[in-house]
Coordinates of C-alpha atoms in Angstrom, one line a residue:
X1 CA 116.3 91.6 27.0
X2 CA 114.2 89.0 29.0
X3 CA 115.6 86.4 31.3
X4 CA 116.1 83.6 28.6
X5 CA 117.8 86.0 26.8
X6 CA 120.5 86.5 29.7
X7 CA 120.6 83.0 30.4
X8 CA 121.5 82.5 26.8
X9 CA 123.8 85.5 26.6
X10 CA 125.8 84.0 29.7
X11 CA 125.8 80.3 28.1
X12 CA 127.2 81.0 24.6
X13 CA 129.8 83.5 26.5
X14 CA 131.0 80.4 28.5
X15 CA 130.8 78.2 25.8
X16 CA 133.0 80.6 23.6
X17 CA 135.4 81.5 26.7
X18 CA 136.4 78.0 26.6
X19 CA 136.5 77.3 22.8
X20 CA 138.8 80.5 22.6
X21 CA 141.3 79.5 25.4
X22 CA 141.5 76.1 23.9
X23 CA 142.0 77.4 20.0
X24 CA 144.4 80.1 21.5
X25 CA 148.2 79.8 19.5
X26 CA 150.7 78.6 21.5
X27 CA 153.1 81.3 22.0
X28 CA 156.5 80.7 19.9
X29 CA 159.3 78.7 22.0
X30 CA 161.8 80.6 20.0
X31 CA 163.3 80.4 16.0
X32 CA 165.1 77.2 15.1
X33 CA 166.9 78.1 12.2
X34 CA 170.1 79.8 12.4
X35 CA 169.4 82.0 10.1
X36 CA 166.1 83.0 11.4
X37 CA 168.0 84.0 14.8
X38 CA 170.3 86.0 12.7
X39 CA 167.7 88.0 11.4
X40 CA 165.7 88.6 14.8
X41 CA 168.9 89.8 16.3
X42 CA 169.0 92.4 13.3
X43 CA 165.6 93.4 13.9
X44 CA 166.2 94.4 17.5
X45 CA 169.2 96.0 16.9
X46 CA 167.4 98.4 14.3
X47 CA 164.3 98.9 16.5
X48 CA 166.4 99.0 19.8
X49 CA 167.3 102.2 21.5
X50 CA 170.1 104.7 20.5
X51 CA 173.3 104.2 21.7
X52 CA 174.4 105.7 25.0
X53 CA 174.8 109.4 25.1
X54 CA 178.5 109.5 25.2
X55 CA 179.2 107.9 21.6
X56 CA 179.6 110.5 19.4
X57 CA 177.7 110.6 15.6
X58 CA 180.4 109.5 13.7
X59 CA 180.6 106.1 16.2
X60 CA 176.9 105.8 15.7
X61 CA 175.8 106.4 12.2
X62 CA 179.1 106.2 10.9
X63 CA 179.1 107.6 7.0
X64 CA 175.6 109.2 8.0
X65 CA 177.2 111.5 10.4
X66 CA 177.2 114.1 8.8
X67 CA 174.0 114.3 7.1
X68 CA 172.6 114.6 10.9
X69 CA 173.9 118.5 10.9
X70 CA 171.7 120.9 10.4
X71 CA 168.5 123.2 11.7
X72 CA 165.0 121.6 11.5
X73 CA 162.3 123.0 9.4
X74 CA 158.8 122.3 10.1
X75 CA 156.5 122.3 7.1
X76 CA 152.6 121.9 7.2
X77 CA 150.2 120.4 4.7
X78 CA 146.1 121.3 5.2
X79 CA 143.4 119.4 3.6
X80 CA 139.9 119.1 4.2
X81 CA 140.2 116.4 7.0
X82 CA 143.4 117.2 8.7
X83 CA 146.5 119.1 9.2
X84 CA 149.9 116.9 9.2
X85 CA 153.4 118.8 10.4
X86 CA 156.6 117.3 8.4
X87 CA 159.5 118.2 9.6
X88 CA 163.2 118.2 7.5
X89 CA 164.7 116.1 10.4
X90 CA 164.1 112.8 9.2
X91 CA 161.3 113.8 6.7
X92 CA 159.1 112.5 9.3
X93 CA 155.3 112.9 10.2
X94 CA 155.5 115.3 13.4
X95 CA 152.2 116.0 14.0
X96 CA 148.4 115.2 12.6
X97 CA 145.7 117.0 14.1
X98 CA 141.9 115.4 13.2
X99 CA 139.8 118.5 12.1
X100 CA 136.8 117.1 12.2
X101 CA 137.1 114.8 15.4
X102 CA 137.8 115.8 19.1
X103 CA 139.0 114.6 21.9
X104 CA 137.1 113.7 25.2
X105 CA 137.2 117.8 25.9
X106 CA 136.1 118.8 22.6
X107 CA 139.2 120.2 21.5
X108 CA 141.5 119.3 18.6
X109 CA 143.8 116.8 19.1
X110 CA 147.2 115.2 17.6
X111 CA 147.1 111.2 16.6
X112 CA 150.9 111.5 16.6
X113 CA 152.1 110.9 20.3
X114 CA 155.8 110.5 19.8
X115 CA 156.2 114.7 19.1
X116 CA 160.1 115.2 19.7
X117 CA 161.0 112.2 17.2
X118 CA 158.1 111.9 15.0
X119 CA 156.1 108.9 13.7
X120 CA 157.3 108.0 10.5
X121 CA 160.9 105.9 10.1
X122 CA 163.2 104.4 7.6
X123 CA 165.4 101.8 9.7
X124 CA 168.0 99.5 8.3
X125 CA 171.8 98.4 9.5
X126 CA 174.9 99.4 7.5
X127 CA 177.1 96.8 6.3
X128 CA 179.7 98.5 9.0
X129 CA 177.1 97.5 11.8
X130 CA 175.2 100.9 12.0
X131 CA 171.6 101.2 12.9
X132 CA 170.5 104.1 10.8
X133 CA 167.2 105.7 12.2
X134 CA 166.3 108.2 9.2
X135 CA 164.9 110.4 12.2
X136 CA 168.5 111.2 13.3
X137 CA 169.2 112.8 9.3
X138 CA 168.7 116.1 8.5
X139 CA 166.8 116.0 4.9
X140 CA 166.4 119.1 2.8
X141 CA 162.9 120.1 1.3
X142 CA 162.3 121.0 -2.1
X143 CA 159.6 123.5 -1.5
X144 CA 160.4 126.8 0.0
X145 CA 156.7 127.0 1.2
X146 CA 156.3 126.5 5.1
X147 CA 152.7 125.7 4.8
X148 CA 150.4 124.1 2.0
X149 CA 146.7 123.5 1.7
X150 CA 144.6 121.3 -0.5
X151 CA 140.8 120.8 -1.0
X152 CA 138.6 118.3 -2.2
X153 CA 139.8 116.3 -5.2
X154 CA 143.2 118.0 -5.4
X155 CA 146.7 116.6 -4.8
X156 CA 149.5 118.5 -3.7
X157 CA 153.3 116.5 -2.8
X158 CA 156.2 117.7 -1.4
X159 CA 159.2 116.2 -1.2
X160 CA 162.6 115.5 0.7
X161 CA 165.8 114.8 -0.1
X162 CA 169.1 113.2 1.8
X163 CA 172.4 113.7 0.1
X164 CA 174.6 111.3 2.2
X165 CA 177.7 111.5 -0.6
X166 CA 178.0 111.8 -4.5
X167 CA 176.8 108.3 -5.0
X168 CA 173.9 107.9 -2.2
X169 CA 170.9 109.8 -2.0
X170 CA 167.5 109.0 -0.5
X171 CA 164.1 111.0 -1.1
X172 CA 160.8 111.0 0.4
X173 CA 157.7 112.2 -1.2
X174 CA 154.4 113.0 0.3
X175 CA 151.1 113.0 -2.0
X176 CA 147.9 114.4 0.0
X177 CA 144.1 114.7 -1.5
X178 CA 141.9 117.4 -0.1
X179 CA 139.3 114.6 1.2
X180 CA 141.3 111.7 2.5
X181 CA 143.0 110.6 5.6
X182 CA 145.0 108.7 3.2
X183 CA 148.2 109.7 2.4
X184 CA 150.8 108.9 -0.3
X185 CA 154.4 108.2 1.0
X186 CA 157.2 107.2 -1.7
X187 CA 160.4 106.2 -0.9
X188 CA 163.1 106.3 -3.4
X189 CA 167.0 105.3 -2.7
X190 CA 169.6 105.7 -4.8
X191 CA 173.1 103.8 -4.9
X192 CA 172.1 102.2 -1.5
X193 CA 172.3 98.4 -3.2
X194 CA 175.9 97.9 -1.3
X195 CA 175.3 99.5 1.7
X196 CA 172.5 97.8 3.8
X197 CA 173.2 94.5 5.7
X198 CA 171.5 92.1 4.3
X199 CA 169.1 94.3 1.3
X200 CA 166.2 94.5 4.2
X201 CA 165.0 97.6 5.7
X202 CA 161.9 98.5 7.6
X203 CA 159.4 101.4 7.3
X204 CA 157.6 101.6 11.1
X205 CA 155.3 103.8 12.8
X206 CA 156.7 104.5 16.1
X207 CA 154.8 105.7 19.4
X208 CA 151.3 104.0 19.1
X209 CA 148.5 106.4 18.7
X210 CA 147.8 109.3 21.1
X211 CA 144.5 108.7 23.2
X212 CA 141.7 110.7 22.7
X213 CA 138.8 109.9 25.2
X214 CA 138.5 111.0 29.0
X215 CA 138.5 107.1 30.2
X216 CA 141.9 106.3 29.1
X217 CA 141.8 102.4 31.1
X218 CA 138.7 102.0 28.2
X219 CA 140.7 103.3 25.5
X220 CA 143.8 101.6 26.7
X221 CA 141.6 98.2 26.2
X222 CA 141.2 98.7 22.7
X223 CA 144.5 100.0 22.1
X224 CA 146.8 97.6 19.9
X225 CA 149.6 96.7 17.2
X226 CA 148.1 94.5 14.2
X227 CA 148.9 93.3 10.7
X228 CA 147.6 91.5 7.9
X229 CA 149.8 88.8 6.9
X230 CA 149.2 85.9 4.6
X231 CA 145.6 86.0 4.9
X232 CA 145.4 86.3 8.7
X233 CA 145.7 88.9 11.2
X234 CA 148.5 89.4 13.8
X235 CA 147.4 91.3 16.6
X236 CA 149.8 92.0 19.8
X237 CA 147.9 93.6 22.6
X238 CA 150.3 95.3 25.1
X239 CA 147.8 95.3 28.2
X240 CA 150.1 93.7 31.1
X241 CA 152.5 96.7 32.7
X242 CA 154.4 93.3 34.3
X243 CA 155.8 92.2 31.3
X244 CA 157.8 95.1 29.9
X245 CA 158.5 93.7 26.4
X246 CA 155.7 92.3 23.6
X247 CA 157.3 91.4 20.1
X248 CA 155.7 89.3 17.5
X249 CA 158.1 89.6 14.4
X250 CA 157.1 87.2 11.1
X251 CA 157.9 86.7 7.7
X252 CA 155.6 86.7 4.5
X253 CA 153.7 88.9 2.3
X254 CA 151.4 91.8 4.5
X255 CA 148.8 93.7 3.3
X256 CA 149.1 96.2 6.1
X257 CA 150.8 96.9 9.4
X258 CA 149.0 99.3 11.8
X259 CA 148.7 100.1 15.2
X260 CA 145.3 101.5 17.0
X261 CA 143.4 103.4 19.7
X262 CA 139.8 102.7 20.6
X263 CA 138.8 105.0 17.7
X264 CA 141.6 105.9 15.3
X265 CA 144.0 104.1 13.5
X266 CA 147.0 104.5 11.4
X267 CA 148.1 101.8 8.9
X268 CA 151.0 101.2 6.7
X269 CA 149.9 99.9 3.4
X270 CA 153.0 98.7 0.6
X271 CA 152.4 98.6 -2.8
X272 CA 154.5 95.9 -3.7
X273 CA 155.7 92.1 -1.7
X274 CA 157.0 92.5 1.9
X275 CA 159.6 90.2 3.6
X276 CA 157.5 90.1 6.8
X277 CA 156.2 92.5 9.4
X278 CA 157.5 93.4 12.8
X279 CA 155.3 94.3 16.0
X280 CA 156.7 95.9 19.3
X281 CA 154.5 96.8 22.4
X282 CA 155.7 98.1 26.0
X283 CA 153.5 99.6 28.7
X284 CA 154.9 101.5 31.8
X285 CA 153.8 100.4 35.7
X286 CA 151.3 102.8 36.6
X287 CA 150.4 104.8 32.9
X288 CA 147.6 103.1 31.2
X289 CA 149.6 104.2 27.7
X290 CA 150.7 101.4 25.7
X291 CA 153.2 102.1 23.2
X292 CA 153.7 100.8 20.1
X293 CA 155.9 100.1 16.7
X294 CA 154.3 98.6 13.6
X295 CA 156.6 98.3 10.9
X296 CA 157.1 96.4 7.1
X297 CA 160.4 94.7 6.2
X298 CA 161.2 95.5 2.9
X299 CA 163.8 93.7 0.4
X300 CA 166.1 95.6 -2.0
X301 CA 167.0 93.7 -4.8
X302 CA 170.7 93.1 -5.0
X303 CA 173.0 94.9 -6.9
X304 CA 170.0 97.5 -7.7
X305 CA 171.4 101.2 -8.3
X306 CA 167.8 102.6 -7.5
X307 CA 164.8 101.1 -5.6
X308 CA 161.7 103.0 -5.8
X309 CA 158.7 102.1 -3.2
X310 CA 155.3 103.3 -3.0
X311 CA 153.1 102.9 0.1
X312 CA 149.8 104.6 1.4
X313 CA 149.5 106.2 5.2
X314 CA 146.0 105.8 6.4
X315 CA 145.7 107.8 9.7
X316 CA 142.4 108.5 10.7
X317 CA 138.9 107.8 11.9
X318 CA 138.4 103.5 12.2
X319 CA 135.3 104.4 10.5
X320 CA 134.2 100.7 8.8
X321 CA 133.2 102.2 4.9
X322 CA 135.6 104.4 5.2
X323 CA 138.6 101.6 6.2
X324 CA 136.9 99.2 3.9
X325 CA 137.2 101.5 0.8
X326 CA 141.2 101.1 1.0
X327 CA 140.7 97.7 -0.4
X328 CA 143.3 96.0 1.8
X329 CA 141.1 94.3 4.7
X330 CA 142.2 97.1 6.9
X331 CA 138.1 97.0 8.4
X332 CA 139.8 93.5 10.2
X333 CA 141.1 95.0 12.8
X334 CA 138.0 96.4 14.2
X335 CA 136.6 94.4 17.1
X336 CA 132.9 93.0 16.0
X337 CA 133.4 89.3 18.1
X338 CA 133.6 86.2 16.5
X339 CA 134.8 86.2 13.0
X340 CA 132.3 83.3 12.4
X341 CA 129.2 84.1 14.5
X342 CA 129.3 88.0 15.4
X343 CA 131.1 89.7 12.6
X344 CA 128.7 88.8 9.6
X345 CA 125.4 89.7 11.7
X346 CA 127.7 93.1 12.3
X347 CA 128.9 93.8 8.5
X348 CA 126.4 92.5 6.0
X349 CA 123.2 93.3 8.4
X350 CA 123.6 95.8 11.3
X351 CA 126.1 98.4 9.5
X352 CA 124.3 98.6 6.2
X353 CA 121.0 99.0 8.1
X354 CA 122.3 101.8 10.2
X355 CA 124.2 103.6 7.5
X356 CA 120.6 103.3 5.3
X357 CA 118.9 105.3 8.3
X358 CA 121.6 107.8 8.7
X359 CA 120.7 108.9 5.0
X360 CA 117.2 110.0 5.7
X361 CA 117.5 110.2 10.1
X362 CA 120.2 112.9 11.0
X363 CA 120.0 112.3 14.9
X364 CA 121.8 109.0 16.1
X365 CA 119.3 108.8 19.2
X366 CA 116.6 108.6 16.8
X367 CA 118.5 106.0 14.2
X368 CA 119.0 103.5 17.6
X369 CA 115.5 104.2 18.6
X370 CA 114.4 103.1 14.9
X371 CA 116.6 100.3 14.8
X372 CA 115.7 98.9 17.7
X373 CA 112.2 98.9 16.6
X374 CA 113.3 97.4 13.1
X375 CA 114.9 94.3 14.9
X376 CA 112.1 93.7 17.5
X377 CA 109.9 93.4 14.3
X378 CA 112.1 91.0 12.6
X379 CA 112.8 89.1 15.8
X380 CA 108.7 89.0 16.4
X381 CA 108.1 85.7 15.5
X382 CA 110.4 83.9 17.2
X383 CA 109.6 85.9 20.6
X384 CA 105.9 84.3 19.6
X385 CA 106.9 80.9 19.4
X386 CA 108.8 81.3 22.7
X387 CA 105.5 83.0 24.7
X388 CA 103.5 80.3 23.4
X389 CA 105.6 77.4 24.0
X390 CA 106.6 79.2 27.8
X391 CA 102.8 79.5 28.0
X392 CA 101.9 75.4 27.2
X393 CA 104.6 74.9 29.7
X394 CA 103.1 76.7 32.7
X395 CA 99.4 75.1 32.0
X396 CA 101.6 72.0 32.1
X397 CA 103.1 72.5 35.3
X398 CA 100.5 70.5 37.6
X399 CA 100.0 67.7 35.8
X400 CA 104.3 67.8 35.7
X401 CA 104.2 68.2 40.0
X402 CA 101.6 65.1 39.9
X403 CA 104.4 62.9 37.5
X404 CA 107.1 63.9 40.2
X405 CA 105.9 63.3 43.1
X406 CA 104.6 59.8 41.3
X407 CA 107.9 58.7 40.4
X408 CA 110.3 60.8 42.6
X409 CA 111.9 57.4 43.4
X410 CA 112.4 56.0 39.8
X411 CA 114.4 58.7 37.8
X412 CA 113.9 56.5 34.7
X413 CA 110.2 56.3 34.7
X414 CA 109.8 60.0 35.2
X415 CA 111.6 61.0 32.6
X416 CA 109.8 58.4 30.2
X417 CA 106.5 60.2 31.7
X418 CA 107.8 63.8 31.3
X419 CA 108.3 62.6 27.5
X420 CA 105.0 61.6 27.1
X421 CA 103.1 64.6 28.4
X422 CA 105.3 66.6 26.1
X423 CA 104.5 65.1 23.3
X424 CA 101.1 64.5 23.6
X425 CA 100.3 68.1 24.8
X426 CA 102.9 69.0 21.6
X427 CA 105.3 71.1 24.0
X428 CA 109.2 71.4 23.3
X429 CA 110.8 72.0 26.6
X430 CA 112.9 73.9 24.7
X431 CA 111.0 75.6 22.8
X432 CA 110.8 79.0 25.2
X433 CA 114.9 79.1 25.1
X434 CA 115.7 78.1 21.5
X435 CA 114.2 81.3 19.7
X436 CA 116.2 83.6 22.5
X437 CA 119.5 81.2 21.7
X438 CA 118.6 82.3 17.9
X439 CA 118.6 85.7 18.6
X440 CA 121.7 85.5 20.6
X441 CA 124.0 86.3 17.7
X442 CA 122.3 89.2 16.6
X443 CA 122.3 90.8 20.1
X444 CA 126.2 90.2 20.5
X445 CA 126.8 91.8 17.1
X446 CA 124.5 94.8 17.9
X447 CA 126.8 95.0 21.4
X448 CA 130.0 95.5 19.8
X449 CA 129.0 97.5 17.2
X450 CA 127.4 100.2 19.5
X451 CA 130.1 99.7 21.8
X452 CA 133.2 100.6 19.1
X453 CA 130.9 102.6 16.6
X454 CA 132.8 105.9 16.1
X455 CA 129.5 107.2 14.0
X456 CA 128.1 107.2 18.1
X457 CA 131.1 109.5 19.4
X458 CA 130.3 113.0 20.6
X459 CA 126.7 112.8 19.2
X460 CA 123.7 113.7 21.9
X461 CA 120.4 113.0 22.6
X462 CA 118.5 114.0 25.3
X463 CA 120.5 114.2 28.3
X464 CA 123.0 112.0 26.7
X465 CA 126.0 114.2 25.9
X466 CA 128.0 112.0 24.1
X467 CA 126.4 108.5 23.0
X468 CA 129.6 106.6 23.2
X469 CA 130.0 107.1 26.4
X470 CA 128.1 106.7 29.6
X471 CA 125.0 108.8 29.9
X472 CA 126.2 110.0 33.4
X473 CA 124.3 112.6 35.5
X474 CA 126.2 112.5 38.6
X475 CA 130.1 111.2 39.2
X476 CA 130.6 110.6 42.7
X477 CA 134.5 111.2 42.6
X478 CA 135.1 107.4 43.6
X479 CA 134.1 104.2 42.8
X480 CA 132.3 101.5 43.8
X481 CA 132.3 97.9 43.3
X482 CA 130.5 96.8 40.5
X483 CA 129.0 99.5 39.9
X484 CA 131.3 102.6 38.8
X485 CA 132.0 106.0 39.8
X486 CA 128.8 107.6 38.2
X487 CA 125.0 107.2 37.7
X488 CA 123.7 106.4 34.3
X489 CA 120.0 107.2 33.8
X490 CA 119.3 104.6 30.6
X491 CA 120.7 101.8 32.5
X492 CA 118.1 102.0 35.2
X493 CA 115.4 102.6 32.9
X494 CA 116.3 99.5 30.9
X495 CA 116.2 97.9 34.2
X496 CA 112.7 99.0 35.3
X497 CA 111.8 97.3 32.1
X498 CA 113.2 93.9 32.3
X499 CA 111.2 94.0 35.5
X500 CA 108.4 94.8 33.9
X501 CA 109.0 92.2 31.0
X502 CA 109.3 89.3 34.1
X503 CA 106.2 90.3 35.1
X504 CA 104.2 90.3 32.5
X505 CA 106.5 87.0 31.1
X506 CA 104.9 83.6 31.4
X507 CA 107.3 81.2 33.5
X508 CA 107.9 77.9 34.5
X509 CA 109.5 78.5 37.7
X510 CA 108.2 78.4 41.1
X511 CA 107.4 81.4 43.2
X512 CA 110.4 81.6 45.2
X513 CA 112.6 81.0 42.2
X514 CA 110.4 84.0 40.3
X515 CA 110.7 86.2 43.4
X516 CA 114.6 85.9 43.0
X517 CA 114.6 86.4 39.3
X518 CA 112.7 89.3 39.2
X519 CA 115.3 91.4 41.1
X520 CA 118.3 89.7 40.2
X521 CA 118.0 90.1 36.5
X522 CA 117.6 93.9 36.7
X523 CA 119.9 94.4 38.9
X524 CA 122.9 92.4 36.8
X525 CA 121.5 94.3 34.0
X526 CA 121.9 97.7 35.7
X527 CA 125.6 96.9 36.9
X528 CA 126.5 95.6 33.7
X529 CA 125.5 98.7 31.4
X530 CA 126.3 101.7 34.1
X531 CA 129.9 101.5 32.5
X532 CA 128.7 100.9 29.0
X533 CA 128.2 103.3 26.4
X534 CA 124.7 105.6 26.3
X535 CA 124.2 104.6 22.7
X536 CA 124.1 100.8 23.7
X537 CA 121.9 101.7 26.6
X538 CA 119.5 103.3 24.8
X539 CA 119.6 100.5 22.3
X540 CA 118.4 97.9 24.5
X541 CA 116.5 100.5 26.8
X542 CA 114.1 100.7 23.7
X543 CA 114.4 97.1 22.7
X544 CA 112.9 96.0 26.0
X545 CA 110.0 99.0 25.6
X546 CA 109.0 97.2 22.3
X547 CA 109.5 94.2 24.3
X548 CA 107.2 94.7 27.1
X549 CA 104.7 96.4 24.4
X550 CA 104.9 93.0 22.1
X551 CA 104.5 91.1 25.0
X552 CA 101.3 92.7 26.5
X553 CA 100.1 92.4 22.9
X554 CA 100.8 88.4 22.8
X555 CA 98.9 87.8 26.6
X556 CA 95.7 89.9 25.2
X557 CA 95.5 88.2 22.1
X558 CA 96.4 84.6 22.9
X559 CA 93.9 82.6 24.4
X560 CA 95.5 79.8 26.7
X561 CA 94.1 75.9 26.6
X562 CA 92.4 75.2 29.8
X563 CA 94.5 73.3 32.3
X564 CA 92.1 70.8 33.2
X565 CA 91.3 69.9 29.3
X566 CA 95.6 69.8 28.9
X567 CA 95.4 67.4 32.3
X568 CA 92.2 65.7 30.9
X569 CA 93.8 65.0 27.5
X570 CA 97.0 64.0 28.8
X571 CA 95.3 61.2 31.1
X572 CA 93.1 59.9 28.2
X573 CA 96.4 59.1 26.5
X574 CA 98.0 57.6 29.3
X575 CA 95.0 54.6 29.7
X576 CA 96.4 51.7 28.4
X577 CA 95.4 50.7 25.4
X578 CA 95.0 46.4 25.9
X579 CA 92.3 46.9 28.4
X580 CA 89.7 46.8 25.7
X581 CA 91.2 43.5 23.9
X582 CA 91.4 41.9 27.2
X583 CA 87.6 41.9 27.5
X584 CA 87.4 40.1 24.1

């Protein structure tokens, strides 16, 4: 990245931060209508912790107390991608182990954080005010098998039934396909029409997502709860431990509600219209883990004796093509920067080309190098225009200095003369910067894609064991301010290429300014990229190497105009044209 790129990057970043701060929606002051306040109280009661332990089950569960008795039984379902463990206690998901994705220590890991209670629950209030969480109730499994296996395109189902009494029952059915992370979740309620207060229940994913990466601080920075509601995206980030409780509750038609970590997501996708969503988040002081609840609010037809609801539960990697194939817009939970600027570049240019290269090249390090070359080739005309403009500006410096000294006490005349010099020499003073600014959206998008792409995760290249984390060759065991706790190689090499590029790039700066920037920008890049993923460092390193080669080629093939000739041409055009007419 050359000096102009860094300047453009900083300017755009500053503008965007001010813009985003200006456009940030105001926090809701409160619910204005009594009906809405009542709904909020009911929701908080439904999702609040259980009553004190001194209360008996009969007191807390009412007519459902008898359904809480019985031993727990675990059943596993394994497909080509994952191994799920489902408990009869709540017919809930107790464990979901990834088979093709390992944690930061290269060991199998479980996406479910709340192993004791389970991740999935149905929540509602009874007409007599009892808070019911199905994870407190004991279902019976209709299968006698303790382990099921399915592969390829085949499917298997597993059903659980809860008989509350002779007239009320609840059935939960899981459908697992051999080659998919999406799990079918069907809920059948019989005889509940007059049981549930407000004719509304919630289906919730509780407990957030288990962290899988070594850098828990970085993963916490990417963890959040989110929902797609009314065509927009609602996000809740419990990033501050000083604020113990975060909540977002809205009414409307939701396409999904989800919780995510850096590379994985769990989403609830309804088959019919919802009443709204509920998001909840918290973070304990001194703990990096952010705990989330994401729930869909569903209405029950008044007086309906049998209600059947169908859902899809996607719990797996946050891979763009995989989540996009669900056709519910879940890919919007991925952070590609500004929706109107960098996201189109990421979705319609960068990712398609990256995936195309992946069909023919198996090593992701080589893919990054090829990609950097392609991007540099595409931006070559812009780089050529920028270099030519900067060369002309450099050649005009003596003449501009002369004019600046001559009219230093007359700013208006100075600007007029400088404008005339630019016009006569055919130079645009922004010509060196504008092409760089035009490249910024693409470079920004590359930053977001490579920082969050699961494709790079745990893929090695050269000395980098994992392209999704810094390519550290030495860990200090302590942190240095601004730099970090390790030494990464790609940022050092990239800083060297930034230095070399500045040395051979034409400049309009004075010698003192050049000396400062010659060292300042490489140092900035080194500090910034030392804690970035190795894949991102490799990309910018190769981009700069190609930039140095390109700059050398431009320098050797472009013949500069003579400064004396430019001076003479500008001076001749400055001669008053009325002199000849005065001799007549």
